[in-house]
Each structure stands twice: as C-alpha cells, then as structure tokens.
Amino acid sequence: MKSRSVVHLTQAFARLHTADMETTYHETLDVKEKDLALDGHSDEIPQHILDEIHQYRNMIYWSLLFLDGSVMWAYYSCLSAQDYYASAFPDVKFSFLTTPVLTWPLSIGHIIQMWFGYDRSLGNMKRVIIGYAIFAICCVLIILQGYLDMDQTAGATMVLICFGFVGAAHSLTEPAYYNVASLFPDAHFTNAIQVGNVTAGILNVILAALIHLAVGGVHDTDKDHSVKLAFFIFMAMLLVICAGAVYVYWRLEKVPCVRYLMDRAAADHLKHGQVSLPQLWAKFFRVGKVIVMPLVAQFMLFFCSLALFPGIGIASIHPSLFGTQSGPWIVSPGLIGAFNFGDLVGRLGSTKAAVNCFSMRFCFIFSILRWVWLPLLLMTSVNNSLYAFGDNHWGAYAFIVVLYLVLGVTGGLFSTITIGMAPLLVPQEDREAAAALMVLALFLGLSSGSTFGWGISNNHWFGL
C-alpha cells in the first residue's frame, strides 16, 4: 500500500510538473510573440504593441493628417494660383495644363519606385527628405522666375517643369505615408491621410484668397502687382511647411509602436531572402487579385471626379454670370468650394458604421454608376441638347453646385473606405504591397481623369 501511494504521489507530481512546464512554455511563447514577432511566426500584432497604438493614437493620427496635408499643400499650391498664371502668362492655357503636368509625373514616379523596388531600397525617411527638398527647390525656382526678365514661353516652361518635379516628388512622399498607415490593424490612420488630403485643399484655397485680399484689398487698384506679391507670399509658406513636415515625420518614426511595425515590415521582406523583381511582381499580382474590387473602385472614383471636376462645371456656367469683374470670385470658388466641402464631409463620414454599411462590391458598382453625373452636368450647358433650365441661369448654377457637392461626398466617402479597407483584406506581410497598389490606382485615376477632362475642354466635346 505504501509503495502504491508513493507511485500515485509520484504520478501526481509528474502531472503537476508537466502542467507547470506547459504553463511556462505558453508564458514564454507569449513573451516571444510580444518581443520577437519580427520573425513572422504570427500574423497577429502583440498586445503590448496594440496598447501603445492606443496610447499614441491621437499623436499618430494628427501627424499623418498633417504630413499628407503638407504634401497636398505643395500640390494645391500649384493649382490654386490660376489668377497669377493668367496674369503672368496670358497666352498660355495654364488652367488646362496644370493638373496633367502635376499628376502624370506623380503616377509614373510611383510606378517606377513600386515596380523596381526602389521604394524599399530608399526607405521612408530618405524618400521624405528627398521629396520635401525637391518641393522647396521648385518653390524657390517658381518665385525666382517672377523676378527674372523672361518671356512668356520661357517663364511658363520653367514653371511647368517645376510642376512636373513637384509631381515626381509627390510620388516619393505620399506613398510612404500610406505604407506606414497600412501597417496598423484598422483603417483609422489611413483615414487621417484622407482627411489631411482634402483639408489641405480647403485651407489652401481659403488662405490664397485671404492673402490676396490682405495684399490688394477689396478694391484692388494695382491688380497685377497684388496678384504677383500674393502669389510669392503664398508660395513662400511652402518652405516653412516642408521643414515642419520633415520634423513631424522624424518624430513619428520615433514612436515605439510605429518603429515596431516598420521593423516588422522590413523583416517580412527579408525573411524570404533577396527578392528578385519577378518575385516582387508576382507578389503584386497575387495581392492585386485579392483586392481587385477596391482597386478598380479607387481608380474609377478618381478618374470620374477629375474628368468631371471642375472643367465641365465651369464650362457649363452661362457667360452672363461672369458679367462683372467680381463675378469669377463668386462663381468659380462656389463650385470648387462645394466639391471640396463635400469631399471633406465624405471622408469624415468614413466611420466604422459606414464601413459596415458599404461592402467592397457596393463601392465597386457605385464607382461605375457615378458617371451618371456627366449627363446631369450637361443639362446645365446651354450648348448641349440636354440643357433643361431655359433662362434660369442661376438655377442651372445652383444645380451644378449641388451636383458637385454630392460628387465630392460620394468620392470622399467611397475612396476612403476602399483605400482604408483594402490592406486589411490581406495578411500583415502583404499590407504594404496592397497599399502601394491602392495608391497606384489613386494616382492613375487622378492623371487619367485630368487628362480626359482636358481632352473634353480642349476639343469642346459635348458642346463645352
């Protein structure tokens, strides 16, 4: 009996020891998952990193919002000063050239970086520094040409070349921010980039108008001088914003959870060894097949928006509404402001509830159906057979404002949902690739849409 008791006691001790060993093993595994998740064994983000993301949530959100806003400030600074271009280069159709000249270098630059792996080899910090350095240099050159005795053709060519470099620099900076945002476990930080994008557009237009009013006053007696001076002050602000953006991004990379996610992404690239270009391309195709619906939807949303806005709306306005010298200040900003405000509302409305309401399939279908805006806009053009407002030209203008407001809301809402959710459809190690593809769709939508819009205006299609 005594020996049997000893056996039972020994077995009980063994079971207890085994349980302790299993507990110790799982505790050790938890620690390894928390501290050594860079090895790629788990697709989950460790809990202490999730806690840090929650701790720094506001700081990361506002940093990304400002950073993308700073990139778009350079972009919109080139687009917002149409009054200066009209004054300095009256024989050059800048209103038709600025957007394509900005957006095609943006798209081509991103394709080259993504397709040949230069984005990975350069690293985000170098891309940010190089991008903002180019912004600053182009800003100085644009200001400088205004003080040089250059003819219209030479001056306009110099400015447009600078615009091309601004677009190329844009392809270095903004995709880097989307890469960072895509690494987080939800779309909150990608939404920050989207909100920063449209906020920059609204503030840029407002500040440009305020600077012009401050320099020239309500009754501008020397319009050419005030437009030129206001433009140079406006462009000089970009230099300050560039310096601030580099500092903000440097601080962002120092946040522990951000550094962890970036290091983990780098480790995911290295764990398979040196990746050849065919392997890189195969990865993009593999990820692209998973996110094909949001990918196509993203392209179509921006292609439609840039094709229809603002050229068709402005071309549709009856000339009588521009009858006074102050007319363009009332009419044109009304259209641009309506679209930008709607865009902001749509992006701010991209909440979890909105994501739950609209599937990727719905976003895809709606991105195609948005082309119904084209015949609706043509209903406001007196030169088109669809015109429906008779002598009520202000009614036609109000209808355009409403159309652009809703176009902005839908574009902002569905583009934010698709670009935020697409990276979450793939594993953690594929999210940067998904973000790169979604940004490519965005950029190609911008450049293709603006070019198509230029073709409509330049060739007077639909009677415009």
XYZ file of N, CA and C in Angstrom, residues 18 22 53 75 122 174 194 218 239 248 267 348 361 363 373 405 455 458:
54
model
N 4.359 18.594 -15.260
C 4.087 18.739 -16.691
C 3.210 19.957 -16.948
N 4.063 23.223 -19.141
C 3.238 23.714 -20.238
C 2.890 25.189 -20.033
N -0.290 51.535 -29.527
C -1.032 52.195 -30.601
C -2.186 53.002 -30.016
N 0.983 70.352 -53.812
C 0.171 70.040 -54.994
C -0.847 71.149 -55.256
N 15.166 52.693 -50.910
C 15.395 54.044 -50.407
C 15.030 54.173 -48.929
N 3.983 60.924 -50.419
C 2.657 60.441 -50.004
C 2.567 58.919 -49.919
N -6.490 60.613 -45.617
C -7.554 61.074 -46.499
C -8.107 62.427 -46.053
N -10.064 95.031 -50.886
C -11.318 94.728 -51.589
C -11.344 95.410 -52.951
N 7.821 76.646 -48.012
C 9.148 76.366 -47.455
C 9.051 76.033 -45.967
N 8.117 66.477 -38.310
C 6.981 65.686 -37.820
C 7.158 64.219 -38.184
N 11.394 43.183 -41.782
C 11.759 41.788 -41.536
C 10.948 40.840 -42.420
N -14.747 62.448 -43.687
C -15.015 62.418 -42.251
C -16.109 61.408 -41.916
N -18.034 45.329 -52.847
C -18.807 45.138 -54.077
C -19.686 46.367 -54.358
N -19.131 49.464 -53.305
C -18.236 50.564 -53.693
C -17.833 50.434 -55.157
N -23.345 61.421 -63.460
C -23.132 62.859 -63.257
C -22.832 63.580 -64.571
N -21.358 69.067 -54.946
C -21.370 68.747 -53.519
C -21.552 67.241 -53.312
N -9.059 66.806 -72.355
C -9.495 66.494 -73.713
C -10.901 66.992 -73.985
N -10.503 70.918 -74.186
C -9.677 71.380 -75.295
C -10.332 71.101 -76.643
